Coordinates of N, CA and C in Angstrom, one line a residue:
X1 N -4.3 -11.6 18.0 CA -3.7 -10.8 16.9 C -2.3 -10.5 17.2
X2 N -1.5 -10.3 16.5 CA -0.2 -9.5 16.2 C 0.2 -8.6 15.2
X3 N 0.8 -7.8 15.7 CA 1.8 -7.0 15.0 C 2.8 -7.7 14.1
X4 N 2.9 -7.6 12.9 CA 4.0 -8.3 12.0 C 5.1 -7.0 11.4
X5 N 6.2 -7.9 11.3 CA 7.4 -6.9 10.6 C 7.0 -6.7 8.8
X6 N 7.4 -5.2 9.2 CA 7.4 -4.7 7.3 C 8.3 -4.6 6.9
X7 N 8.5 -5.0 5.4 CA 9.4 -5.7 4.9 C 9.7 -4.0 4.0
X8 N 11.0 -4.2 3.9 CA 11.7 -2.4 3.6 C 11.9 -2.9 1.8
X9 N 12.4 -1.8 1.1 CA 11.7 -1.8 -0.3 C 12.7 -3.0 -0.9
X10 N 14.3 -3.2 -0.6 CA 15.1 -4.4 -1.0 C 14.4 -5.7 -1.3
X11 N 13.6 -6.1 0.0 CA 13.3 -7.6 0.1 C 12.2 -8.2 -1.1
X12 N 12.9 -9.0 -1.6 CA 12.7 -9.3 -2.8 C 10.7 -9.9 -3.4
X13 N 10.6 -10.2 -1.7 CA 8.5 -10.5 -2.0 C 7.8 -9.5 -2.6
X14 N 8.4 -8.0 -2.1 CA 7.6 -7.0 -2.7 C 8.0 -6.4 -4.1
X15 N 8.7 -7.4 -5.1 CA 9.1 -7.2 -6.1 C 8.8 -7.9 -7.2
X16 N 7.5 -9.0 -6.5 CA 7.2 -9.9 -7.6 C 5.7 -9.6 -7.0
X17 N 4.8 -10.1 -8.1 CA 3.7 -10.3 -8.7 C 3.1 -11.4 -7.2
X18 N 2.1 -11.2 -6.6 CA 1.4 -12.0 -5.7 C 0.7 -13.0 -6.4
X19 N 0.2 -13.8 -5.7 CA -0.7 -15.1 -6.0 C -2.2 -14.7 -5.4
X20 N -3.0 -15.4 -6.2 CA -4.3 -15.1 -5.7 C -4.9 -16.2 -4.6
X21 N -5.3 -16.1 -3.7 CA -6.1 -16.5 -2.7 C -6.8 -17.6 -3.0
X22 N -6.7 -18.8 -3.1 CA -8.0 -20.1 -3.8 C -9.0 -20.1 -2.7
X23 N -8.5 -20.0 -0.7 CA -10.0 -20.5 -0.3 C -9.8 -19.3 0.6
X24 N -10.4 -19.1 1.7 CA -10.7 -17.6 2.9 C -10.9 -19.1 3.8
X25 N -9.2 -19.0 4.5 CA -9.3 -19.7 6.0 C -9.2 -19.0 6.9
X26 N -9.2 -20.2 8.2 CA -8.9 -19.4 9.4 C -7.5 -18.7 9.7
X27 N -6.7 -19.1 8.5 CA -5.0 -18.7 8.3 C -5.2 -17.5 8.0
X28 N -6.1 -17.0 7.0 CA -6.4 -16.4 6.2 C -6.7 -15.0 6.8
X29 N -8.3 -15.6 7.8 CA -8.6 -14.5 8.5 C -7.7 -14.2 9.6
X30 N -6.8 -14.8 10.4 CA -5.7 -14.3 11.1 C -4.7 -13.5 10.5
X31 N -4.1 -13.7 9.3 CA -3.4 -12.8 8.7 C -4.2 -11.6 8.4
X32 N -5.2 -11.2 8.1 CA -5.8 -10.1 7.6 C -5.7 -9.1 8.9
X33 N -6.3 -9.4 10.1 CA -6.7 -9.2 11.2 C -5.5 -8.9 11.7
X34 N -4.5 -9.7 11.6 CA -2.7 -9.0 12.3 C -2.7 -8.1 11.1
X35 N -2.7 -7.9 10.0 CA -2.2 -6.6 9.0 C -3.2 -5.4 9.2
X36 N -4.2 -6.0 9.8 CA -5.3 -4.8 10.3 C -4.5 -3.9 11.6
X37 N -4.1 -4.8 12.5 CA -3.2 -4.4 14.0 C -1.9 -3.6 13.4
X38 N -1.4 -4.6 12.5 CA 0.1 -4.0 12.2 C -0.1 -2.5 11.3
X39 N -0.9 -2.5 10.8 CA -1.2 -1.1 9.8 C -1.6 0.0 10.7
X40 N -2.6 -0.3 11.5 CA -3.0 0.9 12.7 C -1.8 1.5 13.2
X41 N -1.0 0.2 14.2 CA 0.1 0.7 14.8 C 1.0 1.6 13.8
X42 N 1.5 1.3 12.8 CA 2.7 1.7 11.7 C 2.5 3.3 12.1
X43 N 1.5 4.0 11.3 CA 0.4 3.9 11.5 C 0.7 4.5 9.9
X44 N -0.7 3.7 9.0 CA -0.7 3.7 7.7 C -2.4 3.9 7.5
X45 N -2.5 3.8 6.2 CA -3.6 4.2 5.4 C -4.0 2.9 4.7
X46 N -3.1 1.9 4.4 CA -3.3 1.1 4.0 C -2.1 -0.2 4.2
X47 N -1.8 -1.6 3.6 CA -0.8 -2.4 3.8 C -1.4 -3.8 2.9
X48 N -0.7 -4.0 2.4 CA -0.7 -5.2 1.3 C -0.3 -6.7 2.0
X49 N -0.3 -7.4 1.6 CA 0.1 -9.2 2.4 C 1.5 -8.9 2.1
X50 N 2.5 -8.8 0.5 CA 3.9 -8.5 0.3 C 4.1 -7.7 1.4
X51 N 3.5 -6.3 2.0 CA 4.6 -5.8 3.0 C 5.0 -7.0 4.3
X52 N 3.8 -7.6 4.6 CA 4.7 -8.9 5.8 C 4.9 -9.9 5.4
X53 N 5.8 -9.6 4.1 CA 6.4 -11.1 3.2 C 5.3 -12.1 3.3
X54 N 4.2 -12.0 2.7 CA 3.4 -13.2 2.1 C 2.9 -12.8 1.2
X55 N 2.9 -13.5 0.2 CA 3.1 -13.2 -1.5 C 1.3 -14.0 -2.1
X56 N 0.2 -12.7 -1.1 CA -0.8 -12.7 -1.8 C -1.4 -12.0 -2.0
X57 N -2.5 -11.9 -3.0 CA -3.5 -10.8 -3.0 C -4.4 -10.6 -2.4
X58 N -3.9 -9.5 -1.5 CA -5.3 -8.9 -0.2 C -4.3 -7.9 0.1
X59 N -4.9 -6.6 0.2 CA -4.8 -5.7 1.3 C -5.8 -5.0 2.1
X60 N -5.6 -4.4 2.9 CA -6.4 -3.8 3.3 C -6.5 -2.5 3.7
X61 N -7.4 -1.4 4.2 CA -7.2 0.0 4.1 C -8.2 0.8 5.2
X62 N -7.5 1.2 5.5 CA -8.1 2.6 6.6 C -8.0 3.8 6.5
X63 N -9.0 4.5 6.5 CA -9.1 6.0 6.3 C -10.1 6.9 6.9
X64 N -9.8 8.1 7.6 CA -10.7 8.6 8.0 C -10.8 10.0 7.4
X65 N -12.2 10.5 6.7 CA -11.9 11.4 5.6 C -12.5 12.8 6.5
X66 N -12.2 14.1 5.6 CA -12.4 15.3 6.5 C -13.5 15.3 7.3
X67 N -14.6 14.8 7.3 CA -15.9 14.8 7.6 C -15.7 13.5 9.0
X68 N -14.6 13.1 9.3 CA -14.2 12.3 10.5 C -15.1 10.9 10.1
X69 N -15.5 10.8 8.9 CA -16.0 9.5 8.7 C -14.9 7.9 8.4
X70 N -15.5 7.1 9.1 CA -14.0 6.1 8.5 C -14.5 5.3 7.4
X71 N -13.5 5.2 6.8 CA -13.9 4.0 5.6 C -12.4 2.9 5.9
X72 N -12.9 1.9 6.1 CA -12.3 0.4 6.2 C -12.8 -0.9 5.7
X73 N -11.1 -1.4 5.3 CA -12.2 -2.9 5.0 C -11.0 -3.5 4.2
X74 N -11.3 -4.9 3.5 CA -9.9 -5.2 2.9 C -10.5 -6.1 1.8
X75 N -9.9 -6.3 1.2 CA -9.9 -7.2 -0.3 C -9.6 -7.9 -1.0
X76 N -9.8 -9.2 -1.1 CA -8.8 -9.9 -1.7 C -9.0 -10.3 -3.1
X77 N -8.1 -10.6 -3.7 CA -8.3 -11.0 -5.2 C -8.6 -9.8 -5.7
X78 N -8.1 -8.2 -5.6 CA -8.7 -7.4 -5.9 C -8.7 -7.3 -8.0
X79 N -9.6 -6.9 -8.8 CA -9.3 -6.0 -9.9 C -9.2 -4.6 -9.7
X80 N -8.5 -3.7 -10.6 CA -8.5 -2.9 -10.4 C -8.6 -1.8 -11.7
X81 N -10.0 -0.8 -11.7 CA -9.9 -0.4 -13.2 C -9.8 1.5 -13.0
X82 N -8.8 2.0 -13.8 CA -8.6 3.5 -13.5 C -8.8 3.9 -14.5
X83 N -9.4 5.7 -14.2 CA -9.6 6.6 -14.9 C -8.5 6.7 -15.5
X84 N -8.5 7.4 -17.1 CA -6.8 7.9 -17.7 C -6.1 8.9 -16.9
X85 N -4.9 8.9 -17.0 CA -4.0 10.6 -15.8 C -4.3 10.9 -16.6
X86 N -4.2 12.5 -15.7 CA -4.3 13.8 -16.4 C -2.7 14.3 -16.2
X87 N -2.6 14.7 -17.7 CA -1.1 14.4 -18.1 C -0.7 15.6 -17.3
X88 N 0.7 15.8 -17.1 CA 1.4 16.7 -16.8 C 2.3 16.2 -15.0
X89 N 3.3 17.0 -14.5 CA 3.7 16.7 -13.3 C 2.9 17.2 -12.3
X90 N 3.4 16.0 -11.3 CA 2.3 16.0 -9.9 C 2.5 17.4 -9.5
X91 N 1.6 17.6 -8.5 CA 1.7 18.2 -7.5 C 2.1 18.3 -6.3
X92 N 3.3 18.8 -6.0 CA 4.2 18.1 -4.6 C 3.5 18.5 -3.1
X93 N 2.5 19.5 -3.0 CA 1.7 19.8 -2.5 C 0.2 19.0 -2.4
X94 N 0.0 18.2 -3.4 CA -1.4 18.1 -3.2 C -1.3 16.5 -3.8
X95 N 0.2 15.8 -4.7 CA -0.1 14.3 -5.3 C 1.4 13.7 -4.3
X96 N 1.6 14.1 -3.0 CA 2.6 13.4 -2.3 C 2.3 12.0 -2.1
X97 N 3.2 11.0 -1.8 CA 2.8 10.2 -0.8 C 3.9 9.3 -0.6
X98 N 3.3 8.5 0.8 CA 4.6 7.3 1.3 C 4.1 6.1 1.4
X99 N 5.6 5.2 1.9 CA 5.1 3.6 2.1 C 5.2 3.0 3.2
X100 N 5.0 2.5 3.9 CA 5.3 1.5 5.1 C 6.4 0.9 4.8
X101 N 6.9 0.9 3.5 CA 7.9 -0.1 3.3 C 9.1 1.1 2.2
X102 N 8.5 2.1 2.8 CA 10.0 2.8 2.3 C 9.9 4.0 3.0
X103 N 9.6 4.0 4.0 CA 9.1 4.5 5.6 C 10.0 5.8 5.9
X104 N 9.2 7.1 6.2 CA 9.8 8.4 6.6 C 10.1 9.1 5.6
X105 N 9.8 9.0 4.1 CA 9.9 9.8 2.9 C 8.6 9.9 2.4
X106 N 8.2 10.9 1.8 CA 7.3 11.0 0.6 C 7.6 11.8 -0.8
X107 N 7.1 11.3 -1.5 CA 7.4 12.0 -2.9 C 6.1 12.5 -3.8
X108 N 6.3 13.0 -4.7 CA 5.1 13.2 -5.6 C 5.1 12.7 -6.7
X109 N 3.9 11.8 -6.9 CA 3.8 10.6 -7.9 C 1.8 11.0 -8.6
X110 N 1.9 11.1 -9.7 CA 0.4 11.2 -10.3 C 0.2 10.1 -10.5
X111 N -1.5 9.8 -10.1 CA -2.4 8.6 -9.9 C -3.3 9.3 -10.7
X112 N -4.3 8.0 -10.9 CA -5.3 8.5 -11.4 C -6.4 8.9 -10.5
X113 N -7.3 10.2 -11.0 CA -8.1 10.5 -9.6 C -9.4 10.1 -9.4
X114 N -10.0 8.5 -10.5 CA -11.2 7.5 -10.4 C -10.5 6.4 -10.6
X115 N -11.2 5.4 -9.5 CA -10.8 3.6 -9.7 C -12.0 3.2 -8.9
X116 N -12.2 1.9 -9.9 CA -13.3 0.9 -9.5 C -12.5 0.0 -9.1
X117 N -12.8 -0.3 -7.5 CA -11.9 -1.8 -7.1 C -13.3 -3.1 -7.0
X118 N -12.8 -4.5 -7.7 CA -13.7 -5.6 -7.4 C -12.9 -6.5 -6.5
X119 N -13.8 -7.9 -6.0 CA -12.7 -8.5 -5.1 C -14.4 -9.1 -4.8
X120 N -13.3 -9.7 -3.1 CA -14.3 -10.4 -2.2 C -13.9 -9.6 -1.3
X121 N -14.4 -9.7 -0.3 CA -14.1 -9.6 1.3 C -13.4 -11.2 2.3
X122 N -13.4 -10.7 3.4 CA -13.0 -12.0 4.8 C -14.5 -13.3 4.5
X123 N -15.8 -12.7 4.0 CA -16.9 -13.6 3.9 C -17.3 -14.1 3.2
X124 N -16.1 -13.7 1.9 CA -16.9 -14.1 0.5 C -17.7 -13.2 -0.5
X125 N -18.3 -12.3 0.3 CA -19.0 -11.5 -0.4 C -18.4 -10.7 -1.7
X126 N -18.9 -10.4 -2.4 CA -18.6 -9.4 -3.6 C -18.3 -7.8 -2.9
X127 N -17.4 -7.2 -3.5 CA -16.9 -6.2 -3.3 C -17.0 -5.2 -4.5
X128 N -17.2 -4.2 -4.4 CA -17.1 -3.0 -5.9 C -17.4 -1.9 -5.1
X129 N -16.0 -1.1 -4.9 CA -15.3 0.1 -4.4 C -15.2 1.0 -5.8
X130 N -16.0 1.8 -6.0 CA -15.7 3.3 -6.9 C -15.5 4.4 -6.0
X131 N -14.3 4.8 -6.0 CA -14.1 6.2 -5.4 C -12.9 7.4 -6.2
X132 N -12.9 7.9 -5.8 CA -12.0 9.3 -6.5 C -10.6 10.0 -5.2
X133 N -10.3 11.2 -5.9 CA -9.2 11.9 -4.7 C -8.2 10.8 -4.2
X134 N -8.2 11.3 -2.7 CA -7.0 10.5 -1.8 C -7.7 8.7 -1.5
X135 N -8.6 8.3 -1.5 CA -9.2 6.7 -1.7 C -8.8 6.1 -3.2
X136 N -8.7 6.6 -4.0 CA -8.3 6.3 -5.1 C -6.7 6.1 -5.2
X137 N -6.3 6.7 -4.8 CA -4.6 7.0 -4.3 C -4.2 5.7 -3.7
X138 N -4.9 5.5 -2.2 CA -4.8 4.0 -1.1 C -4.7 3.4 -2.5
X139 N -6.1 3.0 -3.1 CA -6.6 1.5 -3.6 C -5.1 1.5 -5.1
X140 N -4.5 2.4 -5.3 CA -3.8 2.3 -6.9 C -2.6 1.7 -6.1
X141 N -2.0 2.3 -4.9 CA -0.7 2.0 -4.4 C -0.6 0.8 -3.9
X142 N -1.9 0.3 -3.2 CA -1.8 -1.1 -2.2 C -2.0 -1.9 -3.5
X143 N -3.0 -1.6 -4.6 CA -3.1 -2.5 -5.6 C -1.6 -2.7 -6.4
X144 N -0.6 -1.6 -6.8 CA 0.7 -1.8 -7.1 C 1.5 -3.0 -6.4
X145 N 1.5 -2.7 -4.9 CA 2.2 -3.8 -4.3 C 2.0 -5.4 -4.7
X146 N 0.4 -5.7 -4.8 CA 0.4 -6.9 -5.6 C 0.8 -7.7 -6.2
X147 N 0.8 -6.3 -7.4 CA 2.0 -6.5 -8.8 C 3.0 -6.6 -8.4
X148 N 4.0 -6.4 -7.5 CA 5.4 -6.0 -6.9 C 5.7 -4.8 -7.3
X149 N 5.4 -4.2 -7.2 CA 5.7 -2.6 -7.9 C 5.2 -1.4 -6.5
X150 N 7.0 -0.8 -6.2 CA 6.2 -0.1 -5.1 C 5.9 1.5 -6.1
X151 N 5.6 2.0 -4.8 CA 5.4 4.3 -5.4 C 6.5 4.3 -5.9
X152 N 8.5 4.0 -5.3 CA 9.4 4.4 -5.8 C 9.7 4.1 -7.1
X153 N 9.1 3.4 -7.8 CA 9.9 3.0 -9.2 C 8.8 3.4 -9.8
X154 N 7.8 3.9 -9.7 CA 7.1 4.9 -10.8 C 7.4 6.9 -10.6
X155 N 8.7 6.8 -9.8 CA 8.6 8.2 -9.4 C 9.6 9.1 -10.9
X156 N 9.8 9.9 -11.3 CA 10.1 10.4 -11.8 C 12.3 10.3 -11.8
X157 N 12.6 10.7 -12.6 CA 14.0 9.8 -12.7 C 14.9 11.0 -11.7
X158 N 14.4 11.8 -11.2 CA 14.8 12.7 -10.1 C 15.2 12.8 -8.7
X159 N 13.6 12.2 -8.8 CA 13.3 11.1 -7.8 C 14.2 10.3 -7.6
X160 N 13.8 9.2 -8.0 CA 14.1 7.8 -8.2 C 15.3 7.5 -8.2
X161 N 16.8 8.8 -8.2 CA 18.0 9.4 -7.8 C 18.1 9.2 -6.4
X162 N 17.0 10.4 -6.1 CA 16.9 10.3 -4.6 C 16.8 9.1 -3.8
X163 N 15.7 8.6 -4.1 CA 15.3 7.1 -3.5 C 16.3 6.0 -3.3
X164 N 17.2 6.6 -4.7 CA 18.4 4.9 -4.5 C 19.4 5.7 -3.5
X165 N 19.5 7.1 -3.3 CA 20.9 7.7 -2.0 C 20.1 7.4 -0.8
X166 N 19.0 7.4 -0.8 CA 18.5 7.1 0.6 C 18.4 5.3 1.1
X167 N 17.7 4.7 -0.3 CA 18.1 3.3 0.8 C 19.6 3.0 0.3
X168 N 20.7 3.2 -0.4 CA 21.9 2.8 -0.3 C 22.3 2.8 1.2
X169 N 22.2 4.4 2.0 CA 22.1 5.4 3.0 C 21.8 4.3 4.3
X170 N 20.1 3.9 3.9 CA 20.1 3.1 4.9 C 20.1 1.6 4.9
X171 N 20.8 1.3 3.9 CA 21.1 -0.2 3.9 C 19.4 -1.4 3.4
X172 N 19.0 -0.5 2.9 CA 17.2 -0.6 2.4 C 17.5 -2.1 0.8
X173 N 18.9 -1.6 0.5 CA 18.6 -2.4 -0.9 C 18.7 -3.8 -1.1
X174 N 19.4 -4.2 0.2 CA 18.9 -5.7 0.4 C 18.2 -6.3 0.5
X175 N 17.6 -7.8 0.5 CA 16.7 -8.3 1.0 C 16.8 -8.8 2.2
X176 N 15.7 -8.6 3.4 CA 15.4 -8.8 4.6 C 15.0 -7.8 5.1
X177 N 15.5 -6.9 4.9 CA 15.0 -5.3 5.7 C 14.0 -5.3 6.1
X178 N 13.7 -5.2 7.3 CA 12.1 -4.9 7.9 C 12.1 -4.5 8.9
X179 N 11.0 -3.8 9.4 CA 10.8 -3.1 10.7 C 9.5 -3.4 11.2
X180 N 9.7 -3.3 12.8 CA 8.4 -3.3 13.4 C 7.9 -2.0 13.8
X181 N 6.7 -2.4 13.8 CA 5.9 -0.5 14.2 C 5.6 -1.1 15.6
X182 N 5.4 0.0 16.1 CA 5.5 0.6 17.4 C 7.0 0.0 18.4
X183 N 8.0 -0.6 17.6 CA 9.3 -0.5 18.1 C 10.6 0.1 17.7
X184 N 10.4 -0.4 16.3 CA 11.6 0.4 15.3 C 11.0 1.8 15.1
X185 N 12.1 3.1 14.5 CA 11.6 4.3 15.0 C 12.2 4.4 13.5
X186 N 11.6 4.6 12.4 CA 12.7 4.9 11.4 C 12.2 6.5 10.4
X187 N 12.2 6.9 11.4 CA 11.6 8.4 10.5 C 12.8 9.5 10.6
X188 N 12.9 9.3 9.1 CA 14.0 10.1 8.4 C 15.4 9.7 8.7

């Protein structure tokens, strides 16, 4: 396994629409398995194929919820079907969040707080993920990446102010930007 570089919000893979997966090779399962290593290390909640510049659909996700239980596992080909928002602005306390690929900020972005994810798995099998709260949150954002669409361009136009002084700031708006976790240090 390896650690792969993440690609910062500029580089242009994570701005377009992913391809779907036609077969589950041994390519296939090595990449999964290095974005399983690289997401631990980062250390993240989740990570899409776009963040290590490969433009397909699969991510995968880690989480260990208050009760110290872990939920893992990854998806490819995922659908993804959400509850309506509940209108009004987030909560900067309670609807924050960040990216691996726009690393050492978070903001507050409203999600929906039910999604059913389908898919396969690494074996083929059928997948159907219904969860709510902060798992709902992972599955809407790593599902975004897909699309090419990160957290920052649905953040509010205040935001989204902010976001462009910070990567102008750190040179984020180009394409190539990437970092390795557990060598590059980029917080704040």
């Amino acid at each position: 396994m390896a650690v792969l570089p993440i690609r910062i919000m500029g580089d242009p893979v994570l701005h377009s629409p992913a391809s779907e997966v036609d077969e589950i090779t041994d390519e296939i399962r090595t990449l999964v398995a290095d974005m399983y290593e690289t997401m631990d290390l980062a250390p993240g909640v989740g990570l899409a194929a776009p963040q290590v510049g490969v433009a397909l659909r699969i991510y995968v996700y880690s989480y260990v919820d208050d009760d110290e239980l872990p939920w893992r596992g990854e998806i490819i080909n995922p659908v993804l079907w959400m509850a309506p928002l509940v209108p009004g602005a987030p909560d900067p306390d309670e609807e924050s969040e960040g990216c691996l690929s726009f690393p050492g900020e978070r903001f507050a972005l409203r999600r929906s707080e039910r999604v059913i994810v389908t898919g396969v798995d690494l074996s083929g099998a059928s997948v159907r993920i219904e969860v709510d709260g902060w798992r709902a949150r992972i599955m809407q954002h790593e599902f975004d990446h897909l699309d090419g669409v990160l957290y920052v361009d649905r953040l509010s136009d205040a935001d989204a102010k902010t976001v462009q002084k910070i990567a102008r700031k750190r040179g984020w708006t180009r394409g190539g930007a990437s970092w390795m976790p557990g060598v590059d240090d980029l917080e704040g």
